[in-house]
PDB file of C-alpha atoms in Angstrom:
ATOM      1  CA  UNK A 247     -19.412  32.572  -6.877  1.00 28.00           C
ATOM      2  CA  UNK A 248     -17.693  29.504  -4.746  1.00 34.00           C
ATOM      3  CA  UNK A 249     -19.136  26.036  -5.665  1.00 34.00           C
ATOM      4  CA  UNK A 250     -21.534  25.203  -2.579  1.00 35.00           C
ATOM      5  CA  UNK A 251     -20.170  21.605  -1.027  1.00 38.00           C
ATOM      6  CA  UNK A 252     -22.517  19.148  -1.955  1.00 39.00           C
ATOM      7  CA  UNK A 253     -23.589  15.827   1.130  1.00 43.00           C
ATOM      8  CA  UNK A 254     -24.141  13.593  -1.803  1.00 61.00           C
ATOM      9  CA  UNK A 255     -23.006  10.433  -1.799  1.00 71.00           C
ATOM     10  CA  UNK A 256     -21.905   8.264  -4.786  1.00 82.00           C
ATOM     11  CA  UNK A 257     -24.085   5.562  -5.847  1.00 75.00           C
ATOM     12  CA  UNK A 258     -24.514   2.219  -4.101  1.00 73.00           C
ATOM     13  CA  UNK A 259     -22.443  -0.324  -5.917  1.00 79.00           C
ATOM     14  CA  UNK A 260     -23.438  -4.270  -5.357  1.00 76.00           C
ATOM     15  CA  UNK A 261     -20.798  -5.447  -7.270  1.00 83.00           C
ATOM     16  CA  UNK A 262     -18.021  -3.579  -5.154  1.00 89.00           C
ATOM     17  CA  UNK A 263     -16.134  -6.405  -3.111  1.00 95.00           C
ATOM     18  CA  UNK A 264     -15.211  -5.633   0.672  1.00 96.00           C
ATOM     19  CA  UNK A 265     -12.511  -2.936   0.935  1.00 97.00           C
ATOM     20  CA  UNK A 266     -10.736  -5.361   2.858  1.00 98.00           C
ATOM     21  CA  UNK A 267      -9.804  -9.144   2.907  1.00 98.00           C
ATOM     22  CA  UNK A 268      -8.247 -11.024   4.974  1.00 98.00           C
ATOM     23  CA  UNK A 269      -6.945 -14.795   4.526  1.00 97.00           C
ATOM     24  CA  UNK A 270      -6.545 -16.108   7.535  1.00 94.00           C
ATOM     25  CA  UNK A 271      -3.297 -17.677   8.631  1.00 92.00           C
ATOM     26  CA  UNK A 272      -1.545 -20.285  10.920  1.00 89.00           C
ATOM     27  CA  UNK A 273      -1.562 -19.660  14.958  1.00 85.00           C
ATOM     28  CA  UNK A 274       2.349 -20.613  14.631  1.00 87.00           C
ATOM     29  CA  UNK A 275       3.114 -17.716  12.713  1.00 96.00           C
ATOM     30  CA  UNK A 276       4.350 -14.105  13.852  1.00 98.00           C
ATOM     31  CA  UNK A 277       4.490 -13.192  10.542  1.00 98.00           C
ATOM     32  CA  UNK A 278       1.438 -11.149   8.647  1.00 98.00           C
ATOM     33  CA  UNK A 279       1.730 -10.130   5.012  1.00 98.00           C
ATOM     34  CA  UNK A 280      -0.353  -7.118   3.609  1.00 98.00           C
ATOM     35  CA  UNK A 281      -0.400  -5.657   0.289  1.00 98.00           C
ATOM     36  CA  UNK A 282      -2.123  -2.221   0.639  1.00 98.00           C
ATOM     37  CA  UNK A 283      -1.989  -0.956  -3.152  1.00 98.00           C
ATOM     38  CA  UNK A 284      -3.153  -3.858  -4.645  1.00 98.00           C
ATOM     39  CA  UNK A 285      -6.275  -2.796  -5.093  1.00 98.00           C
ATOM     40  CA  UNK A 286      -7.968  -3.483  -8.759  1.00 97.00           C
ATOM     41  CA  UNK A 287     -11.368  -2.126  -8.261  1.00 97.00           C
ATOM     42  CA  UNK A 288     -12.473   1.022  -9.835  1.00 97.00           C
ATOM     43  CA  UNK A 289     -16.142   1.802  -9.021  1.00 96.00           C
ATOM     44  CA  UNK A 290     -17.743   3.399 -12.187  1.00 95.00           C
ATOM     45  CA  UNK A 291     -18.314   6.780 -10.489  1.00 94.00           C
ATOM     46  CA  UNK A 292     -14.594   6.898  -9.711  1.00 96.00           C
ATOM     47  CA  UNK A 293     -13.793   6.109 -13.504  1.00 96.00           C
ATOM     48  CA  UNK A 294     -16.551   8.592 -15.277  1.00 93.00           C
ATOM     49  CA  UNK A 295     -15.368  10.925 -13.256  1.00 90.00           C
ATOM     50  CA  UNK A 296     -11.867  11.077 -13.142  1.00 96.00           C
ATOM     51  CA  UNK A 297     -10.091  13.545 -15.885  1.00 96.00           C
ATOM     52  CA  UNK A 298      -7.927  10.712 -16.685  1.00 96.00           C
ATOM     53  CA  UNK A 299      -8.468   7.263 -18.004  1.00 96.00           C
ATOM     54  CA  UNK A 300      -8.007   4.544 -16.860  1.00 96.00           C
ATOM     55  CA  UNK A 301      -5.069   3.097 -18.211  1.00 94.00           C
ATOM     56  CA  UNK A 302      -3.402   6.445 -15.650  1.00 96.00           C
ATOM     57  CA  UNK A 303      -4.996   5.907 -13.114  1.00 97.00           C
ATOM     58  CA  UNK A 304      -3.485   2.616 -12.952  1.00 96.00           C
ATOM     59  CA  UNK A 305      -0.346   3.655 -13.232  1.00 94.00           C
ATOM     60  CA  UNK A 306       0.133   3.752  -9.721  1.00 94.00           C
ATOM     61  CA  UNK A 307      -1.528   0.169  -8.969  1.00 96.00           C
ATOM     62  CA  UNK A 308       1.100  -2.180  -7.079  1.00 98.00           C
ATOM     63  CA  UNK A 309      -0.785  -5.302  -9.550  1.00 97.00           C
ATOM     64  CA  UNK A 310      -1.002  -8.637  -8.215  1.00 98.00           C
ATOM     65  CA  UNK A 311       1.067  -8.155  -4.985  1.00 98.00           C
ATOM     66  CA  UNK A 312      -1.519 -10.067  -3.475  1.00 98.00           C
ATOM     67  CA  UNK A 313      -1.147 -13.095  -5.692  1.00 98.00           C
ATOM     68  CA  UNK A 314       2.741 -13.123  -5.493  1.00 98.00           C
ATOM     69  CA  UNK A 315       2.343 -13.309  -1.495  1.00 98.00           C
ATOM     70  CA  UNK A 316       0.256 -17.060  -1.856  1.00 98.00           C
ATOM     71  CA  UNK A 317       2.905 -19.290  -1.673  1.00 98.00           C
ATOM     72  CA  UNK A 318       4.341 -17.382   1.256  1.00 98.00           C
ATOM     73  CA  UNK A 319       0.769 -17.277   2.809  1.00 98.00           C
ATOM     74  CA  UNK A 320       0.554 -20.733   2.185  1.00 98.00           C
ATOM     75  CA  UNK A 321       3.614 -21.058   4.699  1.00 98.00           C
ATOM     76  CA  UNK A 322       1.542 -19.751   7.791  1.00 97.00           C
ATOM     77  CA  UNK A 323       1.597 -15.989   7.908  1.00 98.00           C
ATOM     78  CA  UNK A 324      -2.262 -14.444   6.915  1.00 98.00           C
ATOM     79  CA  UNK A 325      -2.471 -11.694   4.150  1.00 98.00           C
ATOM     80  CA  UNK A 326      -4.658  -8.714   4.173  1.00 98.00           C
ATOM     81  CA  UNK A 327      -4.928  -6.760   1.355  1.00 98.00           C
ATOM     82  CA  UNK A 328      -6.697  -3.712   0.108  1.00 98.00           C
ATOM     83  CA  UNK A 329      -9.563  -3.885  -3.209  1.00 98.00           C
ATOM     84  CA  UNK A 330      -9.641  -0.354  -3.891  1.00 98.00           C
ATOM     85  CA  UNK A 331      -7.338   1.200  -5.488  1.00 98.00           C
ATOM     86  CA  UNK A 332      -4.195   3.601  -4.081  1.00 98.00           C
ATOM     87  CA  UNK A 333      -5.674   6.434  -6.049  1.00 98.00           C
ATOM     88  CA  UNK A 334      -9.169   6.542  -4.934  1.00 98.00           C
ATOM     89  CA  UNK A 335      -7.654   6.457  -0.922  1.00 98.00           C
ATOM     90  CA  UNK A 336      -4.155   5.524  -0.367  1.00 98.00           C
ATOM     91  CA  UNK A 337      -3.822   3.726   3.633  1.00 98.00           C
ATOM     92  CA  UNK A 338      -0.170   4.149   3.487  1.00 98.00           C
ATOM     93  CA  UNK A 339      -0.656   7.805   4.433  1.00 98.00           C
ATOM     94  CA  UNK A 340      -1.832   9.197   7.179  1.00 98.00           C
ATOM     95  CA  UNK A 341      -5.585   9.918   7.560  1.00 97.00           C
ATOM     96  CA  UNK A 342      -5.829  13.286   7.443  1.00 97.00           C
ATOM     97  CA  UNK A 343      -2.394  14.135   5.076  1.00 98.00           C
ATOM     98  CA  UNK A 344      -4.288  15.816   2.548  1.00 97.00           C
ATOM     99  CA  UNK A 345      -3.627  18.743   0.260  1.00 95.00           C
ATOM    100  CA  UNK A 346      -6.088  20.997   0.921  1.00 94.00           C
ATOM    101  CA  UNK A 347      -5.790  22.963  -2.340  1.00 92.00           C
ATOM    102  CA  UNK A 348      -8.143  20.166  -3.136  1.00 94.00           C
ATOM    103  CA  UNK A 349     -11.214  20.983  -1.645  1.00 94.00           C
ATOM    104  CA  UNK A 350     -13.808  23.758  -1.576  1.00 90.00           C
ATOM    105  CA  UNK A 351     -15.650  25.081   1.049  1.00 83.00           C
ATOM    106  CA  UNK A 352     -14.352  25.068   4.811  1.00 86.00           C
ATOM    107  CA  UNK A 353     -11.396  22.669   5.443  1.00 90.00           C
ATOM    108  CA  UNK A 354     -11.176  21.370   9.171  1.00 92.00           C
ATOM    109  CA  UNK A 355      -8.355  22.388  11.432  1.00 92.00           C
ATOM    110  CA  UNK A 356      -7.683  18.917  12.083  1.00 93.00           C
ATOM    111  CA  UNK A 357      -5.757  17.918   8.382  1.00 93.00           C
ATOM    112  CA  UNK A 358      -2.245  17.964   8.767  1.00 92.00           C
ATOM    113  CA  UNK A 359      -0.669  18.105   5.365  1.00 94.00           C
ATOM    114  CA  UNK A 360       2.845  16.754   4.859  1.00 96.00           C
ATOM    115  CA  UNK A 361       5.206  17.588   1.932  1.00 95.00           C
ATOM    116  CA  UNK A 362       3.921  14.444   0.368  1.00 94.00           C
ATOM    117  CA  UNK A 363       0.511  15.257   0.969  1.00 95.00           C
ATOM    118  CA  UNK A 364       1.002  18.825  -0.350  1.00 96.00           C
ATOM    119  CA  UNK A 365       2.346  17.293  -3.918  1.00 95.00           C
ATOM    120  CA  UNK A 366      -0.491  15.711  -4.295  1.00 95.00           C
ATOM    121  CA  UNK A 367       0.412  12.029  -2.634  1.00 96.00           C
ATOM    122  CA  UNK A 368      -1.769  11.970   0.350  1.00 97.00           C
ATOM    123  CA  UNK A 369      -4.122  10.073   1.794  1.00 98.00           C
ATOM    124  CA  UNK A 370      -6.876  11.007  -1.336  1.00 98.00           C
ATOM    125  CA  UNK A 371      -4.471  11.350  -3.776  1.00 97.00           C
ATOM    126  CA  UNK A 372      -4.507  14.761  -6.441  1.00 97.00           C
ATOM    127  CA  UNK A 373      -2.314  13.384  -8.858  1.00 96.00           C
ATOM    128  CA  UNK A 374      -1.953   9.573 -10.276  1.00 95.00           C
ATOM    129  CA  UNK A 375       1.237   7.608 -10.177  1.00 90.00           C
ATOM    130  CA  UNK A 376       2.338   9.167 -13.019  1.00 90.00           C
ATOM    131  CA  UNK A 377       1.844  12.622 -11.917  1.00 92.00           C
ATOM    132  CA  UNK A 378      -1.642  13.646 -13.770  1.00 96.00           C
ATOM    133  CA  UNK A 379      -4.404  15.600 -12.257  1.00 96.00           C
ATOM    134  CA  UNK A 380      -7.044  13.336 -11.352  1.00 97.00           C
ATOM    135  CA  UNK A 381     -10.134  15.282 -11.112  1.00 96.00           C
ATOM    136  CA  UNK A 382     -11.315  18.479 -13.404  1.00 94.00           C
ATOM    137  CA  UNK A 383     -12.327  20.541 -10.189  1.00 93.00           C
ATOM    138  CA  UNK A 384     -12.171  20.670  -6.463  1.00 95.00           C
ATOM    139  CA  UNK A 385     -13.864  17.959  -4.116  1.00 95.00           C
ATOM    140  CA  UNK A 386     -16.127  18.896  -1.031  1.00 94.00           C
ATOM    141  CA  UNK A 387     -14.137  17.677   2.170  1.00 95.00           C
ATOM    142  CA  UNK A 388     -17.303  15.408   3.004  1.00 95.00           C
ATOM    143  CA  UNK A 389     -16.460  13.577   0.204  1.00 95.00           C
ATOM    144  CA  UNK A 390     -12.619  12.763   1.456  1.00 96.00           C
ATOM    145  CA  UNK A 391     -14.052  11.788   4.603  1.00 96.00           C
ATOM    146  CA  UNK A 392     -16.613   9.853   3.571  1.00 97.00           C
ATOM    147  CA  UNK A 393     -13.769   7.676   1.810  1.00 97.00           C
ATOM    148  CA  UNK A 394     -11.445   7.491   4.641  1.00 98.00           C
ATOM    149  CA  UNK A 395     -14.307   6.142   7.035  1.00 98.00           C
ATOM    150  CA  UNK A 396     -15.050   3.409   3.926  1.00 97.00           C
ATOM    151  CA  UNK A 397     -11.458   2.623   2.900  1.00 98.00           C
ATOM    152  CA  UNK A 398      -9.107   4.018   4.977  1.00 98.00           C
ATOM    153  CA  UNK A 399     -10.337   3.225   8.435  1.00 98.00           C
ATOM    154  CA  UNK A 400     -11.266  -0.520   7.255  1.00 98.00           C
ATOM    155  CA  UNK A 401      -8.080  -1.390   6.500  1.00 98.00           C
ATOM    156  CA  UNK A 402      -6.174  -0.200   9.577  1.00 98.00           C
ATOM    157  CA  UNK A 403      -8.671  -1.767  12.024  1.00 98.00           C
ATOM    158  CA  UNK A 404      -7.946  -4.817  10.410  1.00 98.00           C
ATOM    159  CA  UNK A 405      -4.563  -4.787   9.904  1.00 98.00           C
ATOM    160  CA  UNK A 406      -4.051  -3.263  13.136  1.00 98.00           C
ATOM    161  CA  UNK A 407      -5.908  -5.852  14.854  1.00 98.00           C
ATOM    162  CA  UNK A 408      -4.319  -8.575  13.434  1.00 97.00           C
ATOM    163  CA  UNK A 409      -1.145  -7.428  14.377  1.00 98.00           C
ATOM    164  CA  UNK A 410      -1.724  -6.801  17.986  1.00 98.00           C
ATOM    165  CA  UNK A 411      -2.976 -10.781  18.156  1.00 97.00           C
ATOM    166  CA  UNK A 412      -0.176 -11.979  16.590  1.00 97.00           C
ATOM    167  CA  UNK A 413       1.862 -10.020  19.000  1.00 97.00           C
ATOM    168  CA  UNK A 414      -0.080 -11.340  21.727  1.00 97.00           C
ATOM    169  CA  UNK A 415       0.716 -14.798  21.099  1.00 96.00           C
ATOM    170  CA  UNK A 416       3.830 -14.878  20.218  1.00 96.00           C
ATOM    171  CA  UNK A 417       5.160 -11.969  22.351  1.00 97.00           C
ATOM    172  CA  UNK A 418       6.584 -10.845  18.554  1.00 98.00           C
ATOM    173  CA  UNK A 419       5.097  -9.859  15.463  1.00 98.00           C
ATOM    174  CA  UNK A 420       6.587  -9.140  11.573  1.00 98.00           C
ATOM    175  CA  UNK A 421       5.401  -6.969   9.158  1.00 98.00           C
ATOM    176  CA  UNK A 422       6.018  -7.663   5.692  1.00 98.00           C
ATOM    177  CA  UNK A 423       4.321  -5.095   3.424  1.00 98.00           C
ATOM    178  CA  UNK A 424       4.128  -5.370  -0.309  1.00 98.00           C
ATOM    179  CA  UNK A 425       4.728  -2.976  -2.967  1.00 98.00           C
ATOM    180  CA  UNK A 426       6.163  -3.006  -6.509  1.00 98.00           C
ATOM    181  CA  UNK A 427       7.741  -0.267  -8.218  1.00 96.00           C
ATOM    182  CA  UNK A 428       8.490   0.935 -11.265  1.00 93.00           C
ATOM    183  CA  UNK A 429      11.722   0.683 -13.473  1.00 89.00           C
ATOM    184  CA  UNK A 430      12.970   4.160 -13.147  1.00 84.00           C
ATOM    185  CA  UNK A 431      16.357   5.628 -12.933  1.00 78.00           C
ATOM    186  CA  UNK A 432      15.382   6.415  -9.413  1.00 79.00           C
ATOM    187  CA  UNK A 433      15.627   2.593  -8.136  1.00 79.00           C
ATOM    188  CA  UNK A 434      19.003   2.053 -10.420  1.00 82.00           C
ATOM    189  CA  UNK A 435      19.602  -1.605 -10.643  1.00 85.00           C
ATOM    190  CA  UNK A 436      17.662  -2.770  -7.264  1.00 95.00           C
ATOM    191  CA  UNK A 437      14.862  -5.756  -7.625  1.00 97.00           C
ATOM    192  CA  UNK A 438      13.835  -5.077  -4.307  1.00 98.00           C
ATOM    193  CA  UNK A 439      14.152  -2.168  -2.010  1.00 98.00           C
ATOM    194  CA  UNK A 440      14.080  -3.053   1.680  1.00 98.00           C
ATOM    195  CA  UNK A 441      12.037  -0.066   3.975  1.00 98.00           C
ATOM    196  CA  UNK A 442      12.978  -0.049   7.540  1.00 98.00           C
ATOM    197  CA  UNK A 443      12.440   3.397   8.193  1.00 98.00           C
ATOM    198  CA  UNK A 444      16.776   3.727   8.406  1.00 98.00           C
ATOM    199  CA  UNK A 445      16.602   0.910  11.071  1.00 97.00           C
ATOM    200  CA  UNK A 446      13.832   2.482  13.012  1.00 98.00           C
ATOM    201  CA  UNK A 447      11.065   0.297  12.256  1.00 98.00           C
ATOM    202  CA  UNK A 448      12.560  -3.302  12.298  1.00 98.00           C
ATOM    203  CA  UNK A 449      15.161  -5.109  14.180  1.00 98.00           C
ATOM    204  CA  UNK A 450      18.512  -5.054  12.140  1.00 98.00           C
ATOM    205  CA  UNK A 451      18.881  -9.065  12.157  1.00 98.00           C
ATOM    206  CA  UNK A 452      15.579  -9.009  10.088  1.00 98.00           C
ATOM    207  CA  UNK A 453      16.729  -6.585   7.253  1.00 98.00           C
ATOM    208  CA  UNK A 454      19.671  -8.799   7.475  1.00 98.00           C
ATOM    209  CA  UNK A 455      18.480 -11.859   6.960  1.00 98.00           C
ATOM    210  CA  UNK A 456      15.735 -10.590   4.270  1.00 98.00           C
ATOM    211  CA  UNK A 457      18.732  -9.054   2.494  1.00 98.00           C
ATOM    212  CA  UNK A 458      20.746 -12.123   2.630  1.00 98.00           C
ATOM    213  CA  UNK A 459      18.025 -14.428   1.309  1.00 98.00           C
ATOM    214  CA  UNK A 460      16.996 -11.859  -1.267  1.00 98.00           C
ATOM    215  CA  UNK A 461      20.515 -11.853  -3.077  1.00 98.00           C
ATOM    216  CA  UNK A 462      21.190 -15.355  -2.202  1.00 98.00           C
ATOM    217  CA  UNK A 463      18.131 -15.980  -4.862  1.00 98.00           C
ATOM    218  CA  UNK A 464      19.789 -13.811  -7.279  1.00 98.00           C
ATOM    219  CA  UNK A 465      18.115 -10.470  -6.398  1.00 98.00           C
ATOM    220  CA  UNK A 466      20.235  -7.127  -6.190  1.00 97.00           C
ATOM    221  CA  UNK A 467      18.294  -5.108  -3.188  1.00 97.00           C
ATOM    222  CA  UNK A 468      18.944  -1.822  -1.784  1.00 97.00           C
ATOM    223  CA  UNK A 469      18.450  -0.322   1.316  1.00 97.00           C
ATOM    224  CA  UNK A 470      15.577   3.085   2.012  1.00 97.00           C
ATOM    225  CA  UNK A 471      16.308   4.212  -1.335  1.00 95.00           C
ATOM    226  CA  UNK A 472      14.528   5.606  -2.792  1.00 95.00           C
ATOM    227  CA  UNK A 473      11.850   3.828  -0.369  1.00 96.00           C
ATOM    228  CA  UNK A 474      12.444   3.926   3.259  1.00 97.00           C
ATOM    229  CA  UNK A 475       8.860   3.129   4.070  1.00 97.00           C
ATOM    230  CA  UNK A 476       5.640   5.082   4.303  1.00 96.00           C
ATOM    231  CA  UNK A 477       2.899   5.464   6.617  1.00 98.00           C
ATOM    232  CA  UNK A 478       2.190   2.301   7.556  1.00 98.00           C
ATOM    233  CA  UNK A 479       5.665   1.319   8.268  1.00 98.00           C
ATOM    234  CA  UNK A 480       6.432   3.995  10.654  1.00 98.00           C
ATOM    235  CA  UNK A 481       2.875   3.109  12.373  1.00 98.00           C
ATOM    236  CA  UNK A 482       3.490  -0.564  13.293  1.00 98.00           C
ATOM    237  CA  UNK A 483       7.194  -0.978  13.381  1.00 98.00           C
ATOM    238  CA  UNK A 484       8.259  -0.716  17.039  1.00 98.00           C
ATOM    239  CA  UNK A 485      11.003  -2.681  18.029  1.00 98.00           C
ATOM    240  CA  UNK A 486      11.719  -2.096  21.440  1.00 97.00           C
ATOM    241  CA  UNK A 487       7.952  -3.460  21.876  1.00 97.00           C
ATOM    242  CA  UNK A 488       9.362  -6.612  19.832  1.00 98.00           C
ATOM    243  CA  UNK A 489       7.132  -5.330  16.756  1.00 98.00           C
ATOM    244  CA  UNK A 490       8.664  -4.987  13.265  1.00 98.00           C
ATOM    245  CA  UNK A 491       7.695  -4.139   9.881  1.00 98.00           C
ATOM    246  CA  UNK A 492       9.389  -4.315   6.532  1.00 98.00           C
ATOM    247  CA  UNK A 493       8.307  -2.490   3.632  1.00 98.00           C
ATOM    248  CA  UNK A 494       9.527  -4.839   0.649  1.00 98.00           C
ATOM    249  CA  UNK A 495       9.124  -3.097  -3.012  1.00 98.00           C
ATOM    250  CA  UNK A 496       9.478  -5.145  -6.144  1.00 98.00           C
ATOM    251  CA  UNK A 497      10.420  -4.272  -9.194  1.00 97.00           C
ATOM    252  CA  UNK A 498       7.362  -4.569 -11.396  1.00 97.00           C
ATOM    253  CA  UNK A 499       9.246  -5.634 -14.445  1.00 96.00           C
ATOM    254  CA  UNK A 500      10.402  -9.270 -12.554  1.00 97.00           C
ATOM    255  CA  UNK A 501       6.530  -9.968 -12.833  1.00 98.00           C
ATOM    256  CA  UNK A 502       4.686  -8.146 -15.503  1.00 97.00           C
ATOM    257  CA  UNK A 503       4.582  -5.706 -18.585  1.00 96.00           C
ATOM    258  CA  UNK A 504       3.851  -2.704 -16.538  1.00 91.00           C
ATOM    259  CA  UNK A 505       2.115  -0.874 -19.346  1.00 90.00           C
ATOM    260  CA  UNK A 506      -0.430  -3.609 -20.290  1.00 92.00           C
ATOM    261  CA  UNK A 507      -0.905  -4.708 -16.145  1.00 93.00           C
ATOM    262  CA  UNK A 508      -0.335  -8.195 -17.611  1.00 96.00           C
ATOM    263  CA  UNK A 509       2.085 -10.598 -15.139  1.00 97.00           C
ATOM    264  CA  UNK A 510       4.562 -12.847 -17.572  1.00 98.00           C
ATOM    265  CA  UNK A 511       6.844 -16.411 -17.141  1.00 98.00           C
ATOM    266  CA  UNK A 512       8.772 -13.939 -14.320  1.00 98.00           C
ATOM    267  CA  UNK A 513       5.154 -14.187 -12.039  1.00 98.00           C
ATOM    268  CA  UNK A 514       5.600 -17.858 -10.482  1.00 98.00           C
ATOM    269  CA  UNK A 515       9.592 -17.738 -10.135  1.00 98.00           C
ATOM    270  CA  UNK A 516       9.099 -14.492  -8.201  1.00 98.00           C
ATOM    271  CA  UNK A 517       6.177 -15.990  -5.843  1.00 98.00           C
ATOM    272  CA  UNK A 518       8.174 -18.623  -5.363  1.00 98.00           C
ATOM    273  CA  UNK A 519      11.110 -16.608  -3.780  1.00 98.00           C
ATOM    274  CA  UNK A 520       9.237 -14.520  -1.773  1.00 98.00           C
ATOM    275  CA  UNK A 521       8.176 -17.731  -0.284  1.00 98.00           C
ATOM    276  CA  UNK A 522      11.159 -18.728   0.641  1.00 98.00           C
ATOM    277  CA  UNK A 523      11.715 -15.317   1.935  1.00 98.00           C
ATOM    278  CA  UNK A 524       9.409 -15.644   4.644  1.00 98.00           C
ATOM    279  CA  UNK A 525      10.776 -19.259   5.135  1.00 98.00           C
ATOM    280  CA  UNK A 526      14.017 -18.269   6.026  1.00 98.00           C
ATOM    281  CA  UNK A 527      12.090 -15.121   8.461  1.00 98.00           C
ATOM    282  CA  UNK A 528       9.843 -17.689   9.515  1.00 98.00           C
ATOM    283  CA  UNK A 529      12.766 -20.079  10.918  1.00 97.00           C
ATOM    284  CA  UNK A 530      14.965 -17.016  12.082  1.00 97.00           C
ATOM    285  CA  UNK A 531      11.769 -15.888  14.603  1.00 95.00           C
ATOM    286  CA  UNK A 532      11.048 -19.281  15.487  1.00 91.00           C
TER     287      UNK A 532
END
């Protein structure tokens, strides 16, 4: 017998903050930061019902991004950054990437899996960062919906909206979205990968200039590898239409012990470049 899909909601929580929050920033900047996995709330219903604990589901939590962008917020350019975590809805995916191996019962015509999405990376993740189930048995599709209407959609009216105002008064507009990244032999020696989408996404004299500031600091960077940007980089980058974004991903270990989530003496030096960062992109759009 199948399972019967179920309309039931998870509890109210009144202790869950807003999905999204914005800090505003100065009219004189084109620049908008965003940190879309730095989410740190779990709702209980997520937690006691995951297969995994916490500590894993974690594991795929871009920690503190939010904090490291202050002193560059502090410049001019506002931040907006997710509260709920990648691996209850991820925003840099599409909406509907999904694996539908996930569900039961019927499964609209209108999800469009990529390969991503298939291994278990979409926009409701399957798996955690570190590649564990997350749930002991399929999900009814109401219940992915429901979270991309409370998450998902959220965050890209916001961002989206504060985007095409910046653009609007400046006749420009700059991306900079923040990730970190684990130490893996994947990322070799890089600090930071810069995500442009191979030059699709932002004007070359930007990855440039964020390239040459970067190393000037005393960063080694590397260039879409293994990260050339996700979702949300391919969705608001347009540079013909004078609108660039720049996926930036840090390495986690410049600003925390990764397995205990906990940031160390690297946290303020590291805030404190990426400020001048967005100084130096701040003067070159000026």
């Amino acid at each position: 017998m199948q399972p019967q899909e179920t309309a039931n909601a998870p509890p109210a929580d009144p202790q869950a903050p807003p999905p999204v929050i914005t800090m505003q920033g100065s009219a004189a900047s084109p620049i908008v930061l965003a940190a879309p996995h730095a989410g740190r709330y779990y709702p209980d219903w997520f937690v006691e019902t995951a297969r995994q604990p916490l500590d894993d589901l974690r594991s795929g939590e871009d920690s503190f991004t939010e904090l490291l962008a202050q002193p560059a917020h502090a410049l001019g350019p506002a931040l907006v950054h997710a509260t709920f975590p990648r691996v209850l809805c991820d925003p840099n995916r599409a909406a509907w990437d999904l694996d539908p191996r996930m569900f039961h019962g019927p499964i609209p015509p209108f999800i469009r899996p990529t390969e991503r999405g298939l291994a278990g990376l979409g926009s409701i993740p399957r798996i955690t960062g570190s590649h564990r189930a997350i749930y002991r048995s399929r999900l009814p599709f109401n219940e992915a919906a429901r979270r991309i209407a409370t998450y998902w959609m959220p965050y890209h009216t916001t961002l989206a909206n504060l985007l095409r105002s910046t653009h609007q008064q400046h006749g420009q507009c700059l991306l900079l979205d923040l990730h970190s990244m684990p130490d893996t032999a994947e990322i070799g020696t890089a600090d930071f990968v810069l995500g442009d989408r191979h030059g699709t996404a932002c004007a070359p004299a930007i990855m440039d200039r964020a390239e040459q500031t970067l190393r000037a600091l005393g960063y080694s960077t590397a260039r879409n590898t293994p990260y050339a940007g996700g979702y949300i980089t391919q969705q608001y980058g347009h540079p013909p239409k004078n609108c660039h974004a720049l996926q930036i991903e840090i390495r986690r270990s410049l600003y925390m012990t990764e397995a205990t989530h906990t940031p160390h003496d690297g946290f303020e030096p590291l805030a404190q470049g990426l400020a001048v960062l967005v100084a130096r992109l701040l003067e070159q759009m000026s």
